[in-house]
PDB file of C-alpha atoms in Angstrom:
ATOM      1  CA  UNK A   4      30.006   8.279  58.284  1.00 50.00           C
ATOM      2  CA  UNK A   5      32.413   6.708  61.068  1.00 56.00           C
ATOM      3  CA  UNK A   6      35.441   9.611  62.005  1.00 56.00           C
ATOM      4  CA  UNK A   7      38.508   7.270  61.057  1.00 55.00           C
ATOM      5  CA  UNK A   8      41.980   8.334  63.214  1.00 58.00           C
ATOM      6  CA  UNK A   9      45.101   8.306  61.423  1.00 54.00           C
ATOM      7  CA  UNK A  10      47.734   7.117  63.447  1.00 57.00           C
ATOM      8  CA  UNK A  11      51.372   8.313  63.149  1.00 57.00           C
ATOM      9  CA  UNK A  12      53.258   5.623  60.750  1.00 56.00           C
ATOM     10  CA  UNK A  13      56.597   4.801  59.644  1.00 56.00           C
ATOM     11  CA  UNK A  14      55.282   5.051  56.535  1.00 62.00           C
ATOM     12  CA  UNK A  15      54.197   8.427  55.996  1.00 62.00           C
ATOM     13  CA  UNK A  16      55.598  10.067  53.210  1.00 64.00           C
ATOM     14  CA  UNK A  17      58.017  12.781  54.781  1.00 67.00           C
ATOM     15  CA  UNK A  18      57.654  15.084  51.934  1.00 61.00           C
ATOM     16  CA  UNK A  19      53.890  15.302  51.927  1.00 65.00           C
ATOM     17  CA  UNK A  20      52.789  18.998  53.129  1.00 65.00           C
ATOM     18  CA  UNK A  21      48.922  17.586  53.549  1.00 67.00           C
ATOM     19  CA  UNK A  22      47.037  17.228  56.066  1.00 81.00           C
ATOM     20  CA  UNK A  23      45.558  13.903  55.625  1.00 81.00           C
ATOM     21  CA  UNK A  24      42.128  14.360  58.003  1.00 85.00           C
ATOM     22  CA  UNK A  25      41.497  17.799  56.070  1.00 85.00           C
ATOM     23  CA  UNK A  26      42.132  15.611  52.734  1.00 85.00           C
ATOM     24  CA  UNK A  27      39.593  13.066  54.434  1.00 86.00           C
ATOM     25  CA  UNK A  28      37.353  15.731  55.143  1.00 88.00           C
ATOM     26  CA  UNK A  29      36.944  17.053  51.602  1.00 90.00           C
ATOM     27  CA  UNK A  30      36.368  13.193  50.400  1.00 93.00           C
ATOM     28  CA  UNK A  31      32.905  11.950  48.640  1.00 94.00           C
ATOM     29  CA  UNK A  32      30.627  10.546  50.980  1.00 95.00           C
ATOM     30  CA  UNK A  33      29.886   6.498  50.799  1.00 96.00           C
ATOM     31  CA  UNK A  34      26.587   7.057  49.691  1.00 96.00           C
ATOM     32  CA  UNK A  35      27.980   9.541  47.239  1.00 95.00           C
ATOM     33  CA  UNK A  36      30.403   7.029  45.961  1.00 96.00           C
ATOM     34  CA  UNK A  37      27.829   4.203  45.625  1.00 96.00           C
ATOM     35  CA  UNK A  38      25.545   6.086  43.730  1.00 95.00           C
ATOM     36  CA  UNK A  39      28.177   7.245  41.284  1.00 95.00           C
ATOM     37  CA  UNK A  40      29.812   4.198  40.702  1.00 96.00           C
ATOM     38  CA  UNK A  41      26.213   2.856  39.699  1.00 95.00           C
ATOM     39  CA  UNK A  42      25.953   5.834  37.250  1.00 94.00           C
ATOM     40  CA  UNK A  43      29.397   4.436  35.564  1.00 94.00           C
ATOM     41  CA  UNK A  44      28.059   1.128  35.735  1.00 95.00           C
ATOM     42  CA  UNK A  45      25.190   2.435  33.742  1.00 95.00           C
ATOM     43  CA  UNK A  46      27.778   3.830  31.110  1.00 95.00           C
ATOM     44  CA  UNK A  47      29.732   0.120  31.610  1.00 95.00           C
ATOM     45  CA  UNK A  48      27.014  -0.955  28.635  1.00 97.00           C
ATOM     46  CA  UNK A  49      27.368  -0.013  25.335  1.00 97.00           C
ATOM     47  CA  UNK A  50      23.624  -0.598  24.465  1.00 97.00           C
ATOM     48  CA  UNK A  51      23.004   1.971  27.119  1.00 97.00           C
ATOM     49  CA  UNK A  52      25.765   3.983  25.348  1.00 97.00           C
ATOM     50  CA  UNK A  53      24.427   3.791  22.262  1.00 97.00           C
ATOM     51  CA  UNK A  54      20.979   4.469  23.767  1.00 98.00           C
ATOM     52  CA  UNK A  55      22.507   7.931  25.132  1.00 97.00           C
ATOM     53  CA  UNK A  56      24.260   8.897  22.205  1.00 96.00           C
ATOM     54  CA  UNK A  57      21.045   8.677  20.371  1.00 97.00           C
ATOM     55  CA  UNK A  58      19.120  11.002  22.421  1.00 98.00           C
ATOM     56  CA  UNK A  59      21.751  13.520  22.416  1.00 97.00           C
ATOM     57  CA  UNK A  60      20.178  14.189  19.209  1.00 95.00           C
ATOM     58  CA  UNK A  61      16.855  14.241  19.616  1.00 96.00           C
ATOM     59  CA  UNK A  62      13.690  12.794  21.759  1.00 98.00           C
ATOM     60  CA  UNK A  63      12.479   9.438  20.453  1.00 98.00           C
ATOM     61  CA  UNK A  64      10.331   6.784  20.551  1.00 97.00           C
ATOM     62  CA  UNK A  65      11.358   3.332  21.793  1.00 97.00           C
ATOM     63  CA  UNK A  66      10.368   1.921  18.391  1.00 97.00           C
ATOM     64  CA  UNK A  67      12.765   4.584  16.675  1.00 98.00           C
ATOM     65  CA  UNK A  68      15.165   3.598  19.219  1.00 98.00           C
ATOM     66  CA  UNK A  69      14.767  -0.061  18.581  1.00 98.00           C
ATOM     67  CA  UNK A  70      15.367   0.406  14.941  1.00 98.00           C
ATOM     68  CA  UNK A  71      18.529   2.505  15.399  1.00 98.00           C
ATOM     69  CA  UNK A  72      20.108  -0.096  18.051  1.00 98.00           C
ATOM     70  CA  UNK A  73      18.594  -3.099  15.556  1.00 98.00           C
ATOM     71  CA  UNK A  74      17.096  -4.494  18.905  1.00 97.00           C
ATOM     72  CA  UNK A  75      13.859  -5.450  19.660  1.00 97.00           C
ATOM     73  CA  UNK A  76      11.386  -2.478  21.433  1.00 96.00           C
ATOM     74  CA  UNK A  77      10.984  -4.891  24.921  1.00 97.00           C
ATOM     75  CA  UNK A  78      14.655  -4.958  24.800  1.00 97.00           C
ATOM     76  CA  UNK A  79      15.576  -1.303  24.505  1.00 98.00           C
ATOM     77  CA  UNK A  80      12.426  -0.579  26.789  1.00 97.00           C
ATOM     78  CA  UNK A  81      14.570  -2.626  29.407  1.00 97.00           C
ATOM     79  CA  UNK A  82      17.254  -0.629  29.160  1.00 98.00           C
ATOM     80  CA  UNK A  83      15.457   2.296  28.919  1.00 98.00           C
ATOM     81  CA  UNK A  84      13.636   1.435  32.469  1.00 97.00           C
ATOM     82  CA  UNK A  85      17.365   1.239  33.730  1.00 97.00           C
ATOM     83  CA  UNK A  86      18.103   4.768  32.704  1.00 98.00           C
ATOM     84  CA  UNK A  87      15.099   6.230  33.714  1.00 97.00           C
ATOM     85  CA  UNK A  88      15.556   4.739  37.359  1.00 96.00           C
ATOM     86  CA  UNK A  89      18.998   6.360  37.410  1.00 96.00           C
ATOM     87  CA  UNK A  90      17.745   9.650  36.473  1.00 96.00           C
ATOM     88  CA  UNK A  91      19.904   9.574  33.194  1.00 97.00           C
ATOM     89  CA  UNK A  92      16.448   9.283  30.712  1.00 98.00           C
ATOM     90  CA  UNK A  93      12.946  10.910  31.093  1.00 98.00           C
ATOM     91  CA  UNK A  94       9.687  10.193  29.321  1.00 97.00           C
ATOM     92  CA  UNK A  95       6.907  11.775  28.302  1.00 97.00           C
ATOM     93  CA  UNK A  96       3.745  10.387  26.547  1.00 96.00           C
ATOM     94  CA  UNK A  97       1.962  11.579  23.798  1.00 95.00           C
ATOM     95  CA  UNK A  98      -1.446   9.846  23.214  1.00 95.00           C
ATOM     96  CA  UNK A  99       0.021   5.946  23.238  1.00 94.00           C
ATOM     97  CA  UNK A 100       3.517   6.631  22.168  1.00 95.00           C
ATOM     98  CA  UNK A 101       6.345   7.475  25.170  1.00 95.00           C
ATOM     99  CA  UNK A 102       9.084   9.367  23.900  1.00 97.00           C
ATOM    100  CA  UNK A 103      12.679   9.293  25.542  1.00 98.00           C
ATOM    101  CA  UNK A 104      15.163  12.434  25.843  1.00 98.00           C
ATOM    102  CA  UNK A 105      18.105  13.029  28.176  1.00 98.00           C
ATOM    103  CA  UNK A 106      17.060  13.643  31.896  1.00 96.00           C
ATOM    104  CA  UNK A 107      19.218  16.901  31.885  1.00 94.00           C
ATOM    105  CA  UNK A 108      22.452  18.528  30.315  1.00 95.00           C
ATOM    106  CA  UNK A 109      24.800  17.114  32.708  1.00 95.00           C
ATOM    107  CA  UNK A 110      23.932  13.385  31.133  1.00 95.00           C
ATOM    108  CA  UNK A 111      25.012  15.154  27.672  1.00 96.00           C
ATOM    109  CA  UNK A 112      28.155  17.114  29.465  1.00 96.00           C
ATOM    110  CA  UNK A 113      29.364  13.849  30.988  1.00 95.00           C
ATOM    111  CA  UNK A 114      28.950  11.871  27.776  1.00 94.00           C
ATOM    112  CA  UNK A 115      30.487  14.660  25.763  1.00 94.00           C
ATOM    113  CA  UNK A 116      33.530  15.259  27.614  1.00 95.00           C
ATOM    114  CA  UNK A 117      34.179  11.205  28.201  1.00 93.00           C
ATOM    115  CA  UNK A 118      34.082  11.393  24.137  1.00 93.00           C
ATOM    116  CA  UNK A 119      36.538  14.227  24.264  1.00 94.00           C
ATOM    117  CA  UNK A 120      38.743  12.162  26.590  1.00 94.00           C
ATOM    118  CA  UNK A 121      38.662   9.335  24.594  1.00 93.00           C
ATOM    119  CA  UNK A 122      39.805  11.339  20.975  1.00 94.00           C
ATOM    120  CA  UNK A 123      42.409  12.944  23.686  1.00 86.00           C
ATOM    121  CA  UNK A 124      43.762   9.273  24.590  1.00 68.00           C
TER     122      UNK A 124
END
């Protein structure tokens, strides 16, 4: 990432005690950024929501899945695909049947405490 110099201003608040390039220091990377605005983006859907919330509870198939959502199974397995290339679902197969569970607890964490936030609100 491209060192940016801050350049004395007018407009610099006089009662800030910050130091703005240690502030810019501690910042999220770009790539950092990108990938976690796509991870929100994910969470911008409420199928995919719904999907989630789901397999908080338990691993399941996408034709369990499908019935839940009252969607068809090439439609959740769409979504599903989405997930699973963000990391945020994992499969595993049993015989001819792939069943879907949470990639890891920090998909559950973050879904958990958005819910808190929300009852919060």
């Amino acid at each position: 990432m491209e060192k940016i110099e801050l350049k004395p201003s007018d407009d610099i608040c006089e009662h800030s005690d910050l130091s703005l390039p240690d502030v810019k220091r501690l910042m999220i990377t770009e790539d950092a950024a990108e990938r976690l605005a796509e991870l929100f983006k994910a969470l911008g859907d409420p199928t995919r929501v719904r999907l989630i919330g789901a397999l908080l509870h338990r691993e399941l198939c996408v034709h369990d899945l499908a019935e839940l959502l009252d969607m068809g199974q090439s439609a959740v397995s769409h979504q599903l695909r989405y997930l699973r290339n963000l990391r945020m679902v994992k499969r595993r197969k049993s015989g001819k049947t792939v069943f879907y569970s949470l990639d890891d607890s920090h998909i559950e964490q973050i879904f958990m405490q958005t819910m808190q936030h929300l009852e919060h609100a």
